[in-house]
Coordinates of C-alpha atoms and ligand atoms in Angstrom, one line a residue:
M26 CA 113.7 128.0 97.5
N27 CA 113.1 127.3 93.8
I28 CA 115.4 128.9 91.2
I29 CA 112.7 128.1 88.5
E30 CA 109.0 128.6 89.1
V31 CA 106.7 127.7 86.2
K32 CA 103.2 128.8 87.2
N33 CA 100.1 127.5 85.5
V34 CA 101.7 127.7 82.0
S35 CA 99.9 126.6 78.9
K36 CA 101.4 126.5 75.4
S37 CA 99.7 125.9 72.1
F38 CA 101.1 125.8 68.6
G39 CA 98.1 126.6 66.5
S40 CA 95.4 124.3 67.5
K41 CA 97.9 121.9 69.2
Q42 CA 98.1 122.2 72.9
V43 CA 101.5 121.1 74.2
L44 CA 101.4 122.3 77.8
D45 CA 98.2 122.5 79.9
G46 CA 98.4 124.4 83.1
L47 CA 102.0 123.3 83.9
H48 CA 103.3 123.9 87.4
L49 CA 107.0 123.2 87.9
G50 CA 109.4 124.2 90.7
V51 CA 113.1 123.4 90.4
P52 CA 114.9 123.6 93.8
T53 CA 118.0 125.8 94.0
G54 CA 121.1 123.7 94.0
S55 CA 119.4 120.5 92.7
I56 CA 120.2 118.3 89.7
F57 CA 116.7 118.0 88.3
G58 CA 115.8 115.3 85.7
F59 CA 113.0 116.4 83.5
V60 CA 111.5 113.2 82.0
G61 CA 108.8 112.5 79.5
G62 CA 108.1 110.5 76.3
N63 CA 108.8 111.8 72.8
G64 CA 106.7 115.0 72.1
A65 CA 105.7 115.4 75.8
G66 CA 106.8 119.0 75.7
K67 CA 110.2 119.0 77.4
T68 CA 112.0 121.1 74.8
T69 CA 109.0 123.5 74.7
T70 CA 109.1 124.0 78.5
M71 CA 112.9 124.7 78.4
K72 CA 112.5 127.2 75.6
L73 CA 109.8 128.9 77.6
I74 CA 112.1 129.1 80.6
L75 CA 114.7 130.6 78.4
G76 CA 112.3 133.1 76.9
L77 CA 112.8 131.6 73.4
E78 CA 109.1 130.9 73.1
E79 CA 106.1 132.8 74.4
T80 CA 103.6 131.3 76.8
T81 CA 100.0 131.1 75.8
R82 CA 99.0 131.5 79.4
G83 CA 100.8 131.6 82.8
D84 CA 104.1 133.0 84.1
I85 CA 107.7 131.8 84.6
F86 CA 110.2 133.1 87.1
V87 CA 113.9 132.4 87.2
G88 CA 115.9 133.5 90.2
G89 CA 112.7 135.4 91.4
E90 CA 112.6 137.4 88.2
K91 CA 109.8 137.1 85.6
V92 CA 110.9 135.7 82.2
T93 CA 109.9 137.8 79.3
F94 CA 109.7 136.4 75.8
G95 CA 112.4 137.6 73.3
N96 CA 114.9 139.3 75.5
T97 CA 114.9 138.2 79.1
K98 CA 117.3 139.4 81.7
T99 CA 117.0 136.1 83.5
N100 CA 119.3 134.5 80.9
R101 CA 122.2 136.4 82.5
I102 CA 122.3 133.8 85.2
T103 CA 121.4 130.9 82.8
G104 CA 123.5 128.7 80.6
Y105 CA 121.9 126.6 77.9
L106 CA 123.0 123.5 76.0
S107 CA 120.5 122.7 73.2
D108 CA 119.7 119.2 72.0
V109 CA 121.7 119.7 68.8
P110 CA 124.5 122.2 69.5
E111 CA 126.0 123.8 66.5
F112 CA 129.7 124.8 66.2
Y113 CA 132.0 126.3 63.6
P114 CA 133.9 123.2 62.6
Y115 CA 137.0 125.0 61.5
M116 CA 137.6 126.5 65.0
S117 CA 139.5 125.0 67.9
A118 CA 137.6 124.7 71.3
E119 CA 139.5 127.7 72.6
E120 CA 138.8 129.8 69.5
Y121 CA 135.1 128.9 69.7
L122 CA 134.8 129.9 73.4
T123 CA 136.7 133.1 72.7
F124 CA 134.1 133.8 70.0
C125 CA 131.3 133.0 72.4
G126 CA 132.9 135.2 75.1
E127 CA 133.0 138.1 72.7
I128 CA 129.4 137.9 71.6
T129 CA 128.1 137.4 75.1
G130 CA 130.1 140.4 76.4
L131 CA 132.5 138.5 78.7
K132 CA 134.9 141.1 80.0
K133 CA 138.2 141.0 78.1
A134 CA 140.3 141.0 81.2
E135 CA 138.5 137.9 82.5
Q136 CA 138.2 136.1 79.2
K137 CA 141.4 134.2 78.9
Q138 CA 141.3 132.9 82.5
R139 CA 137.7 132.0 82.3
I140 CA 138.1 130.1 79.1
K141 CA 141.1 128.2 80.5
E142 CA 139.1 127.3 83.7
T143 CA 136.1 126.1 81.7
L144 CA 138.1 124.0 79.3
A145 CA 139.9 122.4 82.2
L146 CA 136.5 121.6 83.8
V147 CA 135.3 119.8 80.8
G148 CA 138.6 118.1 80.1
L149 CA 139.4 119.9 76.9
E150 CA 142.3 122.0 78.0
G151 CA 145.3 122.0 75.7
N152 CA 143.3 120.4 72.9
K153 CA 144.3 122.1 69.7
K154 CA 142.2 120.0 67.3
R155 CA 139.6 121.6 65.0
I156 CA 136.0 120.9 66.2
K157 CA 135.3 119.0 63.0
G158 CA 137.6 116.2 64.4
F159 CA 135.8 116.0 67.7
S160 CA 133.8 113.0 68.8
R161 CA 130.1 113.6 69.8
G162 CA 131.1 113.3 73.4
M163 CA 133.8 116.0 73.0
K164 CA 131.3 118.2 71.2
Q165 CA 128.8 117.8 74.0
R166 CA 131.5 118.7 76.6
L167 CA 132.4 121.8 74.5
G168 CA 128.7 122.6 74.5
I169 CA 128.7 122.5 78.3
A170 CA 131.8 124.7 78.4
Q171 CA 130.0 127.3 76.2
A172 CA 126.9 127.1 78.5
M173 CA 129.1 127.6 81.5
L174 CA 131.2 130.4 80.2
N175 CA 129.3 133.1 82.0
N176 CA 129.5 131.2 85.3
P177 CA 125.7 130.6 85.4
E178 CA 123.6 129.9 88.5
L179 CA 121.4 127.7 86.4
L180 CA 122.4 125.3 83.6
I181 CA 119.7 123.9 81.3
C182 CA 120.6 121.0 79.0
D183 CA 118.2 119.5 76.5
E184 CA 118.6 115.7 76.1
P185 CA 122.4 116.0 76.5
T186 CA 123.2 112.3 76.6
S187 CA 120.8 110.8 74.0
A188 CA 123.2 110.9 71.1
L189 CA 126.2 109.6 73.1
D190 CA 127.6 106.1 73.2
P191 CA 127.9 104.5 76.7
E192 CA 131.4 105.7 77.3
G193 CA 130.5 109.3 76.2
R194 CA 127.4 109.2 78.3
N195 CA 129.3 108.0 81.3
E196 CA 131.9 110.8 81.0
F197 CA 129.2 113.4 80.4
L198 CA 127.1 112.3 83.4
E199 CA 130.2 112.5 85.6
L200 CA 130.9 116.0 84.4
L201 CA 127.3 117.1 85.2
A202 CA 127.5 115.3 88.6
S203 CA 130.8 117.2 89.3
L204 CA 129.0 120.5 88.9
K205 CA 126.7 119.7 91.9
G206 CA 127.0 122.5 94.5
K207 CA 128.3 125.0 91.9
M208 CA 125.0 125.5 90.1
T209 CA 121.4 124.2 89.6
I210 CA 121.1 121.8 86.7
L211 CA 117.9 121.1 84.8
F212 CA 118.2 118.4 82.2
S213 CA 115.7 116.6 80.1
T214 CA 116.1 113.0 79.1
H215 CA 114.2 109.9 78.3
I216 CA 117.0 107.8 79.7
L217 CA 115.8 107.0 83.2
G218 CA 119.0 105.3 84.2
D219 CA 120.8 108.7 83.7
V220 CA 118.3 110.4 86.1
E221 CA 118.7 107.7 88.6
R222 CA 122.4 108.0 88.5
I223 CA 123.0 111.7 89.1
C224 CA 119.7 113.5 89.8
D225 CA 118.3 114.3 93.3
Y226 CA 114.9 115.5 91.9
V227 CA 112.8 114.3 89.1
G228 CA 109.8 115.7 87.2
I229 CA 107.7 113.5 85.0
L230 CA 105.8 115.3 82.2
D231 CA 102.9 113.6 80.5
E232 CA 100.1 115.0 78.4
G233 CA 101.2 118.6 79.0
K234 CA 101.1 118.3 82.8
L235 CA 103.6 117.4 85.4
K236 CA 102.5 114.0 86.7
V237 CA 105.1 113.8 89.4
S238 CA 107.7 116.2 90.9
S239 CA 109.7 115.1 93.9
S240 CA 113.0 113.9 95.2
I241 CA 114.0 110.5 93.8
E242 CA 113.9 109.0 97.3
E243 CA 110.4 110.2 97.9
L244 CA 109.3 109.0 94.5
K245 CA 110.6 105.5 95.2
Q246 CA 109.0 105.4 98.6
T247 CA 105.6 106.6 97.2
Y248 CA 105.3 104.6 94.1
A249 CA 107.6 101.6 94.2
K250 CA 106.0 98.4 95.5
P251 CA 108.4 96.3 97.4
Q252 CA 109.0 93.1 95.4
I253 CA 110.8 89.8 95.6
E254 CA 112.0 87.9 92.5
L255 CA 112.4 84.1 92.6
F256 CA 114.0 81.8 90.1
F257 CA 113.4 78.1 90.0
D258 CA 115.6 75.5 88.3
E259 CA 112.7 73.6 87.0
V260 CA 109.0 73.9 87.8
A261 CA 107.3 70.6 87.2
N262 CA 103.8 71.9 87.9
F263 CA 103.2 75.5 87.1
S264 CA 99.5 75.5 88.1
A265 CA 100.4 74.1 91.5
L266 CA 103.0 76.8 92.0
A267 CA 100.5 79.5 90.9
A268 CA 97.9 78.0 93.3
E269 CA 100.4 78.0 96.2
L270 CA 101.2 81.7 95.5
N271 CA 97.6 82.5 95.3
A272 CA 97.0 80.8 98.7
L273 CA 99.8 83.0 100.1
K274 CA 98.0 86.0 98.8
E275 CA 94.8 84.9 100.4
Q276 CA 96.6 84.5 103.7
G277 CA 98.1 88.1 103.3
V278 CA 101.7 86.9 103.2
I279 CA 102.1 88.6 99.8
T280 CA 99.9 91.2 98.1
E281 CA 100.2 90.3 94.4
V282 CA 101.8 87.8 92.0
E283 CA 103.2 90.2 89.5
K284 CA 104.8 87.7 87.2
I285 CA 105.0 84.0 86.8
N286 CA 106.5 82.8 83.5
K287 CA 108.1 79.9 81.7
R288 CA 111.6 81.2 82.2
N289 CA 111.0 79.9 85.8
Q290 CA 110.8 83.5 87.1
V291 CA 108.3 84.7 89.7
I292 CA 107.9 88.2 90.9
I293 CA 105.7 88.9 93.9
S294 CA 104.9 92.1 95.8
Y295 CA 104.4 92.4 99.5
N296 CA 103.7 95.1 102.1
K297 CA 105.1 93.6 105.3
D298 CA 108.7 93.3 106.5
Y299 CA 111.0 91.8 103.9
A300 CA 112.6 89.2 106.2
E301 CA 109.3 88.1 107.5
T302 CA 107.8 87.8 104.0
A303 CA 110.8 86.0 102.5
A304 CA 110.9 83.5 105.4
A305 CA 107.1 82.8 105.1
L306 CA 107.4 82.4 101.3
L307 CA 110.3 80.0 101.5
E308 CA 108.7 78.0 104.3
S309 CA 105.6 77.3 102.3
L310 CA 107.5 76.6 99.0
I311 CA 109.8 74.2 100.8
A312 CA 106.8 72.4 102.3
K313 CA 105.6 71.9 98.7
K314 CA 109.1 70.7 97.7
T315 CA 109.4 73.6 95.3
M316 CA 112.8 75.1 96.2
P317 CA 113.8 78.3 94.4
I318 CA 117.4 78.5 93.2
S319 CA 117.5 82.2 94.0
L320 CA 115.5 84.8 95.9
R321 CA 116.2 88.5 95.6
K322 CA 114.8 91.7 97.1
M323 CA 114.2 93.9 94.1
N324 CA 115.2 97.5 94.2
P325 CA 112.5 99.7 92.6
S326 CA 113.7 101.2 89.3
L327 CA 112.7 104.5 88.1
E328 CA 111.7 102.8 84.9
S329 CA 109.0 100.8 86.5
I330 CA 107.8 103.8 88.5
F331 CA 107.7 105.9 85.3
L332 CA 105.5 103.3 83.6
E333 CA 103.2 103.2 86.6
V334 CA 102.9 107.0 86.7
I335 CA 102.1 107.5 83.1
Q336 CA 99.8 104.5 82.6
Ligands
ATP187 N1 107.4 125.4 66.8 C1 106.5 124.4 66.8 N2 105.4 124.5 66.0 C2 104.5 123.5 66.0 N3 104.6 122.4 66.9 C3 105.6 122.3 67.7 C4 106.6 123.4 67.7 N4 107.6 123.0 68.6 C5 107.1 121.8 69.2 N5 106.0 121.4 68.6 C6 105.2 120.2 68.9 O1 105.0 120.2 70.3 C7 105.1 118.9 70.9 C8 106.1 118.9 72.0 O2 107.4 119.0 71.4 P1 108.7 119.1 72.3 O3 109.9 119.2 71.3 O4 108.6 120.1 73.3 O5 108.7 117.6 73.0 P2 109.8 116.9 73.8 O6 109.2 116.4 75.0 O7 111.1 117.7 73.9 O8 110.1 115.7 72.8 P3 111.4 114.9 72.3 O9 111.8 114.0 73.5 O10 110.9 114.1 71.1 O11 112.4 115.9 71.9 C9 105.4 118.0 69.7 O12 104.2 117.4 69.2 C10 106.0 119.0 68.6 O13 105.7 118.5 67.3

């Protein structure tokens, strides 16, 4: 069951086509990382899902209900954190959330309790500072608190970590991860490490279309080539090493020599069993008296998969 269904959506601004027949399904309960280069159309897609922009073609459903441009009922179950959240700097976090609660029609009787709970969830309870004294990370956490005030089933965040320093990013990712099971989260980013850390699904947007949409595990299994990295202390004869590796390729021990460089690093890919490949590799290198100082099974990174998918 998908909480978001984007069906064959195209979007143009004047003569510029940003989305071209986009299909996107976000599984209910998932943390979905929405990835794409600058200008790929991530923000545009999110705004369409929120009914803040109008589709040129195609339909979008949230929680089974069709999104309508301008005033969509589906936003009752949706919280949104924009890429540059704006606050009133002279307010405290509690005052700001009270203000948000009033304009979004949060029932008076529930307001105090809900604000208290939400501030506790983002680690800002009891903080009396004015927002103008907040760090970026604190502002981002307040932004999440605002987005969660109406207890949404779906939380949409646009590049929430891109402006944060490593510590702020860490805290923020932990906060998002802690919401798993309570709501579905769709967040856009170009920081693939963030996706790898907390997402269970990923969608890769490129040239207005979704190039890939799958669980992270499936993606790794489908795209990532198993690889081994070797380091040598000193390679006296590079061409002899290259020739030896090519011979191993001819014999089918390895499938490709991905990298061989003067930093004495070699990366090969293979398609058989790891232990069998590593043993055969070592055996032939030792026979040639070229002993590596390290041999490592490489874990496929989302970064390398991303580059492969969009090339
Ligand atoms: N209102 C608009 N009018 C004209 N062009 C627009 C408008 N909004 C977005 N665009 C263009 O659409 C393209 C996609 O923009 P969008 O902001 O959706 O990309 P993005 O993937 O979020 O990029 P980034 O990571 O840089 O934020 C860009 O070329 C942008 O200039």
